Structures are given as structure tokens and as C-alpha cells.
Coordinates of C-alpha atoms and ligand atoms in Angstrom, one line a residue:
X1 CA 11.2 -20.0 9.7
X2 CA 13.5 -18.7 12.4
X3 CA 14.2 -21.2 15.9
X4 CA 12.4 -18.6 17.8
X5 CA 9.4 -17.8 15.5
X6 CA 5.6 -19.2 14.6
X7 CA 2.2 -18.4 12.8
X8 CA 1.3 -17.5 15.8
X9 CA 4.0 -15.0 16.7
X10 CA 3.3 -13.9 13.0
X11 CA -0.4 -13.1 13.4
X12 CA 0.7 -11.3 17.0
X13 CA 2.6 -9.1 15.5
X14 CA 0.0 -8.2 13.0
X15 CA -2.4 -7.7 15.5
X16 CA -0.4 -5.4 17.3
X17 CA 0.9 -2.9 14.3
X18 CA -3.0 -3.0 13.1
X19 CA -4.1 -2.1 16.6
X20 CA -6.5 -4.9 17.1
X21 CA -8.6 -3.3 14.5
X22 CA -7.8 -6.4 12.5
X23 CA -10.3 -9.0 11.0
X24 CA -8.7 -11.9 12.8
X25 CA -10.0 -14.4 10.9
X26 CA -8.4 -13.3 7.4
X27 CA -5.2 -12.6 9.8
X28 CA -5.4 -16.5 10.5
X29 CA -5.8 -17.3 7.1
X30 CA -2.5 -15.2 6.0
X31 CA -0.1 -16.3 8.3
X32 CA -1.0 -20.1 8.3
X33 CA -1.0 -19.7 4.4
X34 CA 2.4 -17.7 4.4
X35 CA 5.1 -20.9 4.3
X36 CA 2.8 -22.5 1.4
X37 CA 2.8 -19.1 -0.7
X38 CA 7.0 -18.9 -0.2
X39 CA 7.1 -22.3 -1.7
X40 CA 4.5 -21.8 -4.6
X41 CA 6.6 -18.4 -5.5
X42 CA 9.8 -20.5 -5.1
X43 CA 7.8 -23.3 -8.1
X44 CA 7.4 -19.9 -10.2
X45 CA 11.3 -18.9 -10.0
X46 CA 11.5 -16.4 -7.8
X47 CA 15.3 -17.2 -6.2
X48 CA 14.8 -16.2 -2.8
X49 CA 18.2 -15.0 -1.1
X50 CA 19.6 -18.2 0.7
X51 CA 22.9 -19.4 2.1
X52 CA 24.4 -22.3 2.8
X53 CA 21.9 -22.5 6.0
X54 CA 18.6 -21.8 3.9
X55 CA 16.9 -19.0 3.4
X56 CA 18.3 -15.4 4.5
X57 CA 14.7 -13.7 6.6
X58 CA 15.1 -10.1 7.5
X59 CA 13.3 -8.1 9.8
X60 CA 11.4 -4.9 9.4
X61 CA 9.6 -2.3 11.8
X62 CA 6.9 -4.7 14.0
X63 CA 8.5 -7.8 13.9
X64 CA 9.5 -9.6 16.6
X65 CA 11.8 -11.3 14.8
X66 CA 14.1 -12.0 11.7
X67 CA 11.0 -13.5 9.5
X68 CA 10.7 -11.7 5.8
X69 CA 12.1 -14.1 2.9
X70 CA 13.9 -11.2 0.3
X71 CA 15.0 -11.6 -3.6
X72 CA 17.9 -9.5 -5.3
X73 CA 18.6 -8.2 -1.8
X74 CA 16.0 -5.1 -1.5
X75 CA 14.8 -6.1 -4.7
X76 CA 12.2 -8.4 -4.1
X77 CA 9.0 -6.4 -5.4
X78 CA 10.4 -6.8 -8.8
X79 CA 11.5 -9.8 -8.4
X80 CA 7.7 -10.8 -7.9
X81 CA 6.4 -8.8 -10.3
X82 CA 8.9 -10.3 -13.0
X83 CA 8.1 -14.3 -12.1
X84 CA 4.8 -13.8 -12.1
X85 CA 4.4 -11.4 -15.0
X86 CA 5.9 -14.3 -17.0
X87 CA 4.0 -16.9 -15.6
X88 CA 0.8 -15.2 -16.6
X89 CA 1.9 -14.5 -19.9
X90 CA 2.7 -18.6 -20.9
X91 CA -0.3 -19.7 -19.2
X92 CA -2.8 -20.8 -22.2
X93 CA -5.7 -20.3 -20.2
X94 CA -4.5 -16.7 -19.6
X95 CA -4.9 -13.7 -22.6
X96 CA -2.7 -11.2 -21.9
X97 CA -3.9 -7.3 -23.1
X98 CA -1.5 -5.3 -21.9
X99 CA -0.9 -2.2 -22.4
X100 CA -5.0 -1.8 -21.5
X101 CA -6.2 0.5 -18.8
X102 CA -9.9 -0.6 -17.2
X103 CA -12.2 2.3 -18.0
X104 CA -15.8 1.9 -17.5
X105 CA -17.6 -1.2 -16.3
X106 CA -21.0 -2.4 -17.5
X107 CA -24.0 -3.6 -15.3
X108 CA -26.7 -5.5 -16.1
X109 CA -29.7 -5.3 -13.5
X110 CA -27.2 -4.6 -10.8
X111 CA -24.4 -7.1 -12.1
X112 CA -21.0 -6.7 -13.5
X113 CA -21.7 -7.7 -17.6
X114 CA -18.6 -6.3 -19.5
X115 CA -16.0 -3.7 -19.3
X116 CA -14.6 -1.1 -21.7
X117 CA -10.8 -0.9 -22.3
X118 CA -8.5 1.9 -23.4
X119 CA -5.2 1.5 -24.8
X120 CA -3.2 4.5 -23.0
X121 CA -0.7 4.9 -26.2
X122 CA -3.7 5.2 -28.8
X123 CA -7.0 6.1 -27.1
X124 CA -8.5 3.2 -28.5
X125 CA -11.0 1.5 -26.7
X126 CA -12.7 -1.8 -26.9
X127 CA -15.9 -3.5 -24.8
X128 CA -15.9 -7.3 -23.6
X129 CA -18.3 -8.9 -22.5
X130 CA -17.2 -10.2 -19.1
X131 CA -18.9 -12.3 -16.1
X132 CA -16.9 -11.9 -12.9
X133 CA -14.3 -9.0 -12.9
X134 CA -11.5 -8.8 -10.2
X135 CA -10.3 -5.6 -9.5
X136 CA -6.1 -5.6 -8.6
X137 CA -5.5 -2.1 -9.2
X138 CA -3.5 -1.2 -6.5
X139 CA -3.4 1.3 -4.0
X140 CA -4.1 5.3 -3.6
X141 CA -1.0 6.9 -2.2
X142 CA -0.4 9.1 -5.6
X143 CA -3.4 10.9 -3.9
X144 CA -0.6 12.9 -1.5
X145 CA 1.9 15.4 -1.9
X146 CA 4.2 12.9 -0.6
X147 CA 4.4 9.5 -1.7
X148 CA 6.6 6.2 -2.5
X149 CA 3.4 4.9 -5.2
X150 CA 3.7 5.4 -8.7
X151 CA 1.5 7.9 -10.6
X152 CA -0.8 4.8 -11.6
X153 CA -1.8 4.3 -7.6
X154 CA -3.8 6.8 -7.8
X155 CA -7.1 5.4 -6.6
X156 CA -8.4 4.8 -9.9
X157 CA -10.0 1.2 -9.5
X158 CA -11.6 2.5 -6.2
X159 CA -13.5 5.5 -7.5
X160 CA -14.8 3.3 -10.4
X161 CA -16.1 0.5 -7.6
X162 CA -17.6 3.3 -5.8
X163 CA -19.2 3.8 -8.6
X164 CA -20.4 0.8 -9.3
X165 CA -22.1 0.9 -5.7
X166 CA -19.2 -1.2 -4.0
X167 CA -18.7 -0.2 -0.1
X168 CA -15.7 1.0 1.1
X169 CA -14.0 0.2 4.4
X170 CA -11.2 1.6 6.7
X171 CA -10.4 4.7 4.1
X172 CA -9.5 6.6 6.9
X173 CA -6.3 4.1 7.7
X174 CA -3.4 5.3 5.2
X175 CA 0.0 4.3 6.2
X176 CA 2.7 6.5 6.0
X177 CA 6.6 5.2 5.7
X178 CA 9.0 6.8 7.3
X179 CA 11.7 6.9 5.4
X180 CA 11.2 8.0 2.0
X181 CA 14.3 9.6 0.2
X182 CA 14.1 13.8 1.1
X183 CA 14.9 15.0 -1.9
X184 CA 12.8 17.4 -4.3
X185 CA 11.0 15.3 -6.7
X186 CA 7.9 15.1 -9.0
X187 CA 6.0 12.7 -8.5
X188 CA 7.0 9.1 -6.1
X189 CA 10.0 9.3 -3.6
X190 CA 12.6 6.7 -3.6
X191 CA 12.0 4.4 -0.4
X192 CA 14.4 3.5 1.6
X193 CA 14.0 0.2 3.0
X194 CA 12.9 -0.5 6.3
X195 CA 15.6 -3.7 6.5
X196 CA 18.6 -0.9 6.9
X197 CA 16.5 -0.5 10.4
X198 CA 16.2 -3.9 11.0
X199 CA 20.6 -4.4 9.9
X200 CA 21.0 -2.1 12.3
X201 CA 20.7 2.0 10.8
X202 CA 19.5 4.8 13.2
X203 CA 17.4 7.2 12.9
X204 CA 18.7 10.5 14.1
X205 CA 18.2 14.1 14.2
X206 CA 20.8 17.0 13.2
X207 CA 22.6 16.8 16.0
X208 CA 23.0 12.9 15.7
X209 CA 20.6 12.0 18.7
X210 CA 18.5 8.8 17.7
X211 CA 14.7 10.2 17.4
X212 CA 13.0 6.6 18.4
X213 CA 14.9 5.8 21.6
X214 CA 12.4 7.7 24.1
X215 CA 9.3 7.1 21.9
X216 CA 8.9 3.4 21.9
X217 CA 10.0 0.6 23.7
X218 CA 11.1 -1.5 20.4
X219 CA 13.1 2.2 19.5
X220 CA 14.1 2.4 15.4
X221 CA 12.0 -0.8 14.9
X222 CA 8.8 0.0 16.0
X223 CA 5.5 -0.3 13.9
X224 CA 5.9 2.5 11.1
X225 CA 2.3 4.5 12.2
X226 CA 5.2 5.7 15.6
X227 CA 8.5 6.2 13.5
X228 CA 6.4 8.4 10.6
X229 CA 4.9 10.2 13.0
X230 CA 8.1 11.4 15.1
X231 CA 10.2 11.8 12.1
X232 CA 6.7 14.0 10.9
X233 CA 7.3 15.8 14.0
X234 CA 10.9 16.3 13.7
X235 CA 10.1 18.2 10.4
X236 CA 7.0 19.9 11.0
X237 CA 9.8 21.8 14.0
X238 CA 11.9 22.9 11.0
X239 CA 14.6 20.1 12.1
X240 CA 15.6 17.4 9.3
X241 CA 15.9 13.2 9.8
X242 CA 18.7 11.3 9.0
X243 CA 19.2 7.3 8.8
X244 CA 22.7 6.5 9.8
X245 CA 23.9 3.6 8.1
X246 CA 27.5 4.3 8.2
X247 CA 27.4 1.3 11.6
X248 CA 26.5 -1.2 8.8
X249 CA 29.4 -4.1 8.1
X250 CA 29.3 -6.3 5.3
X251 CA 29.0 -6.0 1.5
X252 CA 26.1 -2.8 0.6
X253 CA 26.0 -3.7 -2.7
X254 CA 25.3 -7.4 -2.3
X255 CA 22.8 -6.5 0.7
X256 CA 20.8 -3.6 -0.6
X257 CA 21.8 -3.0 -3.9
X258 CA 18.6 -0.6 -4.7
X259 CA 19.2 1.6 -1.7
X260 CA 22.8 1.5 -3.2
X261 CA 22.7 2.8 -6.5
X262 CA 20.0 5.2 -5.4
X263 CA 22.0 7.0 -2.8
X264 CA 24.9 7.1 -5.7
X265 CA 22.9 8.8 -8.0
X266 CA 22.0 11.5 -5.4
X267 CA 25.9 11.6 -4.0
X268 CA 25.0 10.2 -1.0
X269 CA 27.6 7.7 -0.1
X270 CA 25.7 5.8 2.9
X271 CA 28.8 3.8 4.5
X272 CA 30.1 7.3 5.3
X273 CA 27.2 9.4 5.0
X274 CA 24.1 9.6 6.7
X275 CA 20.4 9.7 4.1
X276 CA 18.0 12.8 4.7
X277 CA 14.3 10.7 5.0
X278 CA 10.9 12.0 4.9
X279 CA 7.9 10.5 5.6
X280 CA 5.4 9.4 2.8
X281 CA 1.9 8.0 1.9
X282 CA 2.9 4.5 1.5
X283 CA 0.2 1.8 1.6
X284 CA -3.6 2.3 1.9
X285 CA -5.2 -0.3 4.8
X286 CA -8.4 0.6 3.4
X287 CA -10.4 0.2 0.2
X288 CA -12.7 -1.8 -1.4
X289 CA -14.8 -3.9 1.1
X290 CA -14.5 -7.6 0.3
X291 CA -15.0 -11.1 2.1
X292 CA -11.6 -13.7 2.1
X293 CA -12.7 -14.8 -1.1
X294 CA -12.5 -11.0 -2.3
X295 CA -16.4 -11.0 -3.4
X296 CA -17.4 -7.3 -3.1
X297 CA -20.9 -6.0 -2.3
X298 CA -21.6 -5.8 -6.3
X299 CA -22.2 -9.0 -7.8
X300 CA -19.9 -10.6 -10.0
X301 CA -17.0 -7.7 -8.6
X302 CA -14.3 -8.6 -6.7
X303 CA -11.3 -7.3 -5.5
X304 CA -7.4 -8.1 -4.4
X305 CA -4.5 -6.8 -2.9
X306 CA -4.1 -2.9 -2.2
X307 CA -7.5 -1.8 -4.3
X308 CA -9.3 -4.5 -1.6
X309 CA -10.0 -4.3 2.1
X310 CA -10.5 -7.6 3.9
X311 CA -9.3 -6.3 7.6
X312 CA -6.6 -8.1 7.9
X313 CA -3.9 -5.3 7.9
X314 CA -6.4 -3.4 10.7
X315 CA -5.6 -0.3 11.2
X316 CA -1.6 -0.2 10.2
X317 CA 0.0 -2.8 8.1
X318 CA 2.9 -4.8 9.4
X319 CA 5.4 -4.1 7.2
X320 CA 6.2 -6.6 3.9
X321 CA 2.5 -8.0 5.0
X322 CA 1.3 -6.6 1.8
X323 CA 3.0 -8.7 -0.9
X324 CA 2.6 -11.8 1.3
X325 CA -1.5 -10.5 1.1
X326 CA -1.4 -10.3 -2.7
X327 CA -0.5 -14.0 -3.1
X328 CA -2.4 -15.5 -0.3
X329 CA -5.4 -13.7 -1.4
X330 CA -4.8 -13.9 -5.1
X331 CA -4.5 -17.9 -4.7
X332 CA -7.9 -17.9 -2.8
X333 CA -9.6 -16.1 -4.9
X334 CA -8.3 -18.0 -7.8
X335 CA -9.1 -21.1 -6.7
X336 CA -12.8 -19.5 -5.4
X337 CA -13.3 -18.2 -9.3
X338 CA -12.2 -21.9 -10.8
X339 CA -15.0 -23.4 -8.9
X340 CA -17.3 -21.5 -9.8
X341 CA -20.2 -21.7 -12.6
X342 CA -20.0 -18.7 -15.0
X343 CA -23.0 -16.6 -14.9
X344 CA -25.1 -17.0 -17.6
X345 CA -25.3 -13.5 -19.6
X346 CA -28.4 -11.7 -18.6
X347 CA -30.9 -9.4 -20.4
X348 CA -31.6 -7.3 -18.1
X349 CA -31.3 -3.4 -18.1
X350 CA -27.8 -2.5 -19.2
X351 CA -25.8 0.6 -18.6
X352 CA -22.3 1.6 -18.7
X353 CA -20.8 3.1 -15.2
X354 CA -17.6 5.0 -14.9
X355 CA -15.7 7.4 -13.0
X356 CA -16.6 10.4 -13.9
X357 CA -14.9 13.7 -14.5
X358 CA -11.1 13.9 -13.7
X359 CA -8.9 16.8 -12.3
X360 CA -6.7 18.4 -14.6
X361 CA -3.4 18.1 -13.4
X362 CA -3.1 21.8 -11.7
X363 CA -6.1 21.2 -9.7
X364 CA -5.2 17.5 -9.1
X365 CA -1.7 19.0 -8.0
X366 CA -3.8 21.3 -5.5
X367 CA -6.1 18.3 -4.3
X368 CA -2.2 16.0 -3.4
X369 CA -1.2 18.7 -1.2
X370 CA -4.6 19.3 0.6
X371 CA -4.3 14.9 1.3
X372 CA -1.1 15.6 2.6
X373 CA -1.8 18.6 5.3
X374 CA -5.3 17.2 5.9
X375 CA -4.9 13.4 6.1
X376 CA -1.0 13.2 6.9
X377 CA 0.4 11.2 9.8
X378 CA -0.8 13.4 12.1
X379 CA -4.6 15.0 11.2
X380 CA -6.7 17.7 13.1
X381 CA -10.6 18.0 12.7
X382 CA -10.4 21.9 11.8
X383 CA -8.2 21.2 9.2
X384 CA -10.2 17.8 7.8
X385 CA -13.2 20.1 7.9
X386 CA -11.3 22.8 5.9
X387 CA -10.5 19.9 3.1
X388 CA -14.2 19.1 2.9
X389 CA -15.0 22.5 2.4
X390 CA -12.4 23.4 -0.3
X391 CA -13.3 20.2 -2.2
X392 CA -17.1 20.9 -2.2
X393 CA -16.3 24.7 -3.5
X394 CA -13.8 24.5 -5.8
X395 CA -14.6 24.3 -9.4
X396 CA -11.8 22.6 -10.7
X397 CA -12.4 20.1 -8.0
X398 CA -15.7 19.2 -7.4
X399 CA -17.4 16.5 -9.2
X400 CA -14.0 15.0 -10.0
X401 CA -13.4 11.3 -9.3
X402 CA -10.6 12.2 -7.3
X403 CA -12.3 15.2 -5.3
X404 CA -15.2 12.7 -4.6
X405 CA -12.7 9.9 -3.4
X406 CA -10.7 12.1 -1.5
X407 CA -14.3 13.8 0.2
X408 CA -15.3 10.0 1.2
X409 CA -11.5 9.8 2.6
X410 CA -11.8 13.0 4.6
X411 CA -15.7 11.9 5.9
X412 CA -14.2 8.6 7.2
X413 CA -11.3 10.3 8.8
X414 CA -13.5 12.9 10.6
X415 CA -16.4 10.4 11.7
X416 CA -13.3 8.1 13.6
X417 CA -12.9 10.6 16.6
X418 CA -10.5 8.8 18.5
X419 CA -6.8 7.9 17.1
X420 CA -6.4 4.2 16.3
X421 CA -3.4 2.5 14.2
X422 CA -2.3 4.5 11.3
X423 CA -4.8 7.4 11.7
X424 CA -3.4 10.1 14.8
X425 CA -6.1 12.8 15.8
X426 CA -3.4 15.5 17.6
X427 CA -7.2 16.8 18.4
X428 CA -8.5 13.8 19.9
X429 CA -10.5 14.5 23.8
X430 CA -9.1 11.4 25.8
Ligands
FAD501 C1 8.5 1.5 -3.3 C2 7.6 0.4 -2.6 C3 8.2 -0.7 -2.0 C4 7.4 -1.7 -1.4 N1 8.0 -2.7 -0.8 C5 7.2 -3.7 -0.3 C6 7.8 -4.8 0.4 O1 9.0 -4.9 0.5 N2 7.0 -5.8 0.9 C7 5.6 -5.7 0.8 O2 4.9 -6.5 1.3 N3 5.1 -4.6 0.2 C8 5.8 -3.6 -0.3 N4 5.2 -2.5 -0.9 C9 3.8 -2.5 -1.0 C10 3.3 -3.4 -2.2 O3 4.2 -3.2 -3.3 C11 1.9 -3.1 -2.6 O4 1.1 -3.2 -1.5 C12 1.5 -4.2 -3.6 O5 2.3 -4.0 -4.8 C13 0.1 -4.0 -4.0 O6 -0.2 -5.0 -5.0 P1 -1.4 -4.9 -5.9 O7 -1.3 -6.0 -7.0 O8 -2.6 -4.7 -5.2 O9 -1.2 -3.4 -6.7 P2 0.0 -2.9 -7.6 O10 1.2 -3.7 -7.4 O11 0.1 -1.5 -7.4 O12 -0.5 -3.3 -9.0 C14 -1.6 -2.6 -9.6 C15 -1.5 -2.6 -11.1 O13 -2.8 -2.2 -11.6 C16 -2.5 -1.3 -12.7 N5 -3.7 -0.4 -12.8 C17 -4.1 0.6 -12.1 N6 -5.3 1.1 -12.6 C18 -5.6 0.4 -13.6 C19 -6.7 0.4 -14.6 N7 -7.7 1.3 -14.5 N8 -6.6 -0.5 -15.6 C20 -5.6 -1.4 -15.7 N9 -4.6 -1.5 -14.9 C21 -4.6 -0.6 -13.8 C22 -1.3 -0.5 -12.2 O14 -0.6 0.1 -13.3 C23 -0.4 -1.7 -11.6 O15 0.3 -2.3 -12.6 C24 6.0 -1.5 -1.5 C25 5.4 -0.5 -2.1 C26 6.2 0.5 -2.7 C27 5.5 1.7 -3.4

């Protein structure tokens, strides 16, 4: 931990990029659990960049300090995901089925009593019996035009909750980086990370004039909800946004290798050129309502990490919160399910719940763009309304899972009159 930094100054900062909106409790519970999770992902092998003075923290849009612990540089996403995937796949207690895609989930008088399970290369599908589920599905940001997810974030695990009967919280609060790669691209943009903000990169317009400087008192480094909105702005006037990085000393390809070799491969050389940025659905604050043991309203259903909403990112995530939330969580719950007596299987009324129709891919391409004008960083009521309308008419549309996800989105966004956090109303009466 930095001289000048504490849990305390952690959970501020929180607070303040989720706009108060945050459960403060679970808040509590992350940052006073964030030190123990760095040291349990250092037991698993993750190699967290140190020097000869300990760990190297970065900073990132929010922060009031240098605080966020990094792996591979700006690698540190896979990093994770490659320690842990390996621990899980050498535990004994643990049987690993990938490649298998969660596609129906069985209920017995109310309660979660198996799940059926495609294989996405075959089509093959099998049903296990199964007494307490966890949902870890991830978020829903392949829902928009514009987005940094991958295809599979797509909201999937969510509709099939909501099917179930699990509540939903916050839907309306989607948060949108600021500085996705602009380049034309199916499908997710290349991010580029929010550290080159925190090293010391601008944003600026054509003309070179940093954007941020009038907008906000902490400038390039203020909670992403302001920066995505003003570079937003920027575009919507026809102008484009630039981070200038060519300021930045030391050795790029040590330091942000990923940012690197992406620039390279769209001949963009960033310690002499500037990067064209957009922003881009990013992170979903919202999802499946859950307690801090990640116990839904459906018994025997829980839920962690993006899919899940405890409250504790509020209304805007503080950036690099998200992974930290995953762990903490993830432990909790773990150690919540370990305790636990299995329930008993019933023999009850069964039946078999699941999504429900999808979009085909012209229609689905229809319903990303409609997200994107309708529930983008900066939303209007007439247009919101307009969504809803074209959802509930369209034939291609309606009665999909995703039309019916994005419908409860839109309803959420239109019943919160007033902006707060991540969700601006440009139509809002003050
Ligand atoms: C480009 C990028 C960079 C990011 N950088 C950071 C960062 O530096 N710090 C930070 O804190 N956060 C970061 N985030 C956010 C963070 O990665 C996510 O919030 C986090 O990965 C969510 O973890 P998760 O386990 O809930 O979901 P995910 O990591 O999305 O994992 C969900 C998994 O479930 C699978 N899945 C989905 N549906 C099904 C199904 N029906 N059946 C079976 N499997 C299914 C998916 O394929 C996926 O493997 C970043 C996000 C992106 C997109």
C-alpha cells in the first residue's frame, strides 16, 4: 500500500465514482478484504509487477492515489484468468467440463434441482442433477453497438435468472470506458488502458486542446461516467478524441506491452503518435440481485462477479474494482457454499426453465445499435421510449431473450428520472 493510502481512502474513492449509490456495507467488506485477496492470488502464482521496493501500484481514473497491483504490465486480466484457470483445473475437488455452455436450469417447487449443458462445438447436451448453482457469467456489454466485452458477455446468464424469477438491480447503471480503440471493427474494441492516463497521457481534441481540463477538477483522471461522456460529446459534434501518449518516458514495451503491440498492428506508433479513442459499453454495475454471500432471490441460485449485483460498485464502478470484486466475492461465497449442508433432492414439481427464443444475428445487430443510441452515456426519455416501442413491435425482436433483457434495461433507465453515476438524463428537470 502506498505511504499516503488506506481502506479507508479506498472505500472513499469508491463511494465517490459510485455516487453514493453504493451498498456501503459490501464496500467495507471489499476494501478491508483487498490486501488479503493480493496475497492469496500472489499463493496461486500470479507474479505481480514488483521492483526492488515491492510491488509497482498504478493509478486509474477515481483514485486518489497510485493503489492498483498489475501483472505482465497491462496484462493482468490474463494473467488472472491463467493462475486461476490452472488452479481450478488440479484441484481434485473440482471437475472441470469445459468447453460447456449453461443452457436451461431445472426447478423443483421453486428450487434450483439441475441444469442442462451444451457443448458449443457439438450440440450435445447433457442434464445434472445439481443443488446450489452459482452463476459467474459475466457481464452484458456485447448488448451495444460499441463495446470492449467479448461476444460471450452478452447477458446470457442474466436473461436465464430472470427467468428463473431472480430480481434484478441497478440495470439502468452501465458503464461506459472512454477510451476504447476507434477503429472499425466487428464485434469488441481494443481498450486502451486507463494507466496511460494515470502515466501521464492526455486526452485531447483535433486541435490538441486537452478535453478534461475545464470538466473536472481531477481533469484526464476523473471517474470514467465524466471522461466517456465528454469524449461522447466531442464525437456526437463530428470532432474526433485523441490520447496523447507521445509525453510518456520510459520503456512502452515493458510498461504496457498490450497497448503496444495493439497500436503496432493498427500503425499507430504511440511514442510519436497520438490513438483515435471512442467511448464503449464497458462494465454493467447492475445485474442479478444478490446478498455478500451472493444468495439470489431463487433458492439454491447464486450469483458472482459481473452477472451479480451486490451494490457495492453503486452507480459507476471505480476503475480495476471489478477484478478485485470477483475474488473477494468469489472467496466469500466459497467459503459460504463449504459450510453449508447440501440440500437434500426434492420431489417436488419439476420443470425445466430457459431463456427463450434468441435474435438472429440481423435483428440482434439491430437491437446493439438501438442500446447504444438509447442507453449510451448520455440517454433521453423520447428516445428510451422509442427503444421500448421498437422492441415491443418488431417481430424479429420481440419475445427474444435479448429484446426482453434489453426492454427491462430501458424500463429501469426510464423509471430513474434524475441522472445519478453512470446513467446521464441530458433530459433531466433539475
Ligand atoms: C478489455 C477489458 C479489460 C478489463 N480490465 C480490467 C482491469 O484492468 N481491472 C478490473 O478490475 N476489471 C477489468 N475489466 C472488467 C473485468 O474483466 C470484468 O468485470 C470481469 O472479468 C468479470 O468477471 P466475471 O468472472 O464476472 O465474468 P467474465 O470474466 O466475463 O467471465 C464469464 C465467463 O462465463 C462464460 N459464460 C458466459 N455465459 C455462459 C454460459 N451460459 N455457460 C457457461 N459459461 C458461460 C464466459 O464465456 C466467460 O468465460 C476489464 C474488462 C474488459 C472487457
Amino acid at each position: 500500500m502506498a505511504f499516503d493510502d488506506s481502506a479507508a481512502e479506498h472505500a472513499r474513492d469508491t463511494i465517490t465514482a459510485g455516487a453514493n449509490h453504493n451498498d456501503h456495507e459490501a464496500v467495507q467488506y471489499l476494501v478491508g478484504s483487498a490486501g488479503l485477496a493480493v496475497r492469496w492470488l500472489q499463493a496461486q502464482g500470479i507474479d505481480f509487477d514488483h521492483d526492488a521496493n515491492g510491488l509497482q501500484l498504478g493509478r486509474e481514473g477515481g483514485h486518489g492515489c497510485s493503489r492498483i497491483v498489475h501483472a505482465g504490465g497491462d496484462a493482468s486480466g490474463h494473467a488472472l484468468l491463467t493462475a486461476l484457470a490452472r488452479a481450478a483445473q488440479q484441484a481434485r475437488h473440482i471437475t472441470w467440463r469445459a468447453p460447456a455452455s449453461l443452457d436451461a436450469i431445472q426447478l423443483c417447487d421453486g428450487r434450483v434441482s439441475g441444469v442442462a449443458l451444451v457443448d458449443p462445438a457439438t450440440g450435445v447436451s447433457q442434464e445434472l442433477e445439481c443443488a446450489e448453482l452459482v452463476l459467474a457469467t459475466g457481464g452484458c456489454g456485447a448488448l451495444f453497438a460499441a463495446t470492449t466485452n467479448p461476444a460471450t458477455a452478452d447477458g446470457n446468464g442474466l436473461a436465464l435468472a430472470l427467468a428463473c424469477g431472480a430480481r434484478l438491480r441497478d440495470a439502468e447503471f452501465v458503464q461506459f470506458h472512454p477510451t476504447a480503440l476507434d477503429v472499425e471493427q466487428d464485434g469488441a474494441l481494443p481498450l486502451i488502458t486507463e494507466a496511460l492516463r494515470g502515466a501521464g497521457a492526455r486526452l485531447v481534441d483535433d486541435e490538441g486542446r486537452a478535453v478534461m481540463d475545464t470538466r473536472h477538477p481531477m481533469g484526464d483522471l476523473a471517474p470514467r461516467d465524466h471522461v466517456a461522456r465528454r469524449v461522447w460529446e466531442c464525437r456526437q459534434v463530428g470532432g474526433r478524441v485523441w490520447l496523447d501518449t507521445t509525453s510518456l518516458k520510459g520503456d512502452w514495451e515493458q510498461r504496457f506491452p498490450t497497448v503496444f503491440a495493439l497500436c503496432a498492428r493498427h500503425g499507430i506508433d504511440p511514442r510519436r503518435q497520438r490513438i483515435p479513442v471512442t467511448p464503449a459499453a464497458h462494465f454493467h454495475m447492475g445485474g442479478i440481485s444478490v446478498d455478500l454471500d451472493g444468495y439470489t432471490s431463487v433458492p439454491g441460485l447464486y450469483a458472482v462477479g459481473e452477472v451479480a449485483c451486490n451494490g457495492v460498485h453503486g452507480a459507476n464502478r471505480l476503475a480495476s474494482n471489478s477484478l478485485l470484486e470477483g475474488v473477494v466475492f468469489g472467496r466469500r461465497l466459497g467459503g459460504r457454499l463449504a459450510d453449508i449442508r447440501l440440500h437434500a433432492p426434492s420431489r417436488g414439481q419439476q420443470h425445466w426453465v430457459d431463456r427463450g427464443r434468441t435474435a438472429d444475428s440481423q435483428a440482434l445487430g439491430e437491437l446493439r445499435q438501438l442500446a447504444w443510441s438509447a442507453l449510451g452515456p448520455v440517454r433521453h426519455g423520447s428516445r428510451m421510449i422509442e427503444a421500448e416501442g421498437h422492441i415491443a413491435t418488431d417481430d424479429q425482436l420481440h419475445g427474444t431473450w435479448q429484446g426482453k433483457l434489453m426492454a427491462r434495461f430501458l424500463r429501469a433507465a426510464l423509471q430513474r428520472r434524475k441522472s445519478l453515476g453512470a446513467h446521464f438524463r441530458a433530459d433531466e428537470r433539475k
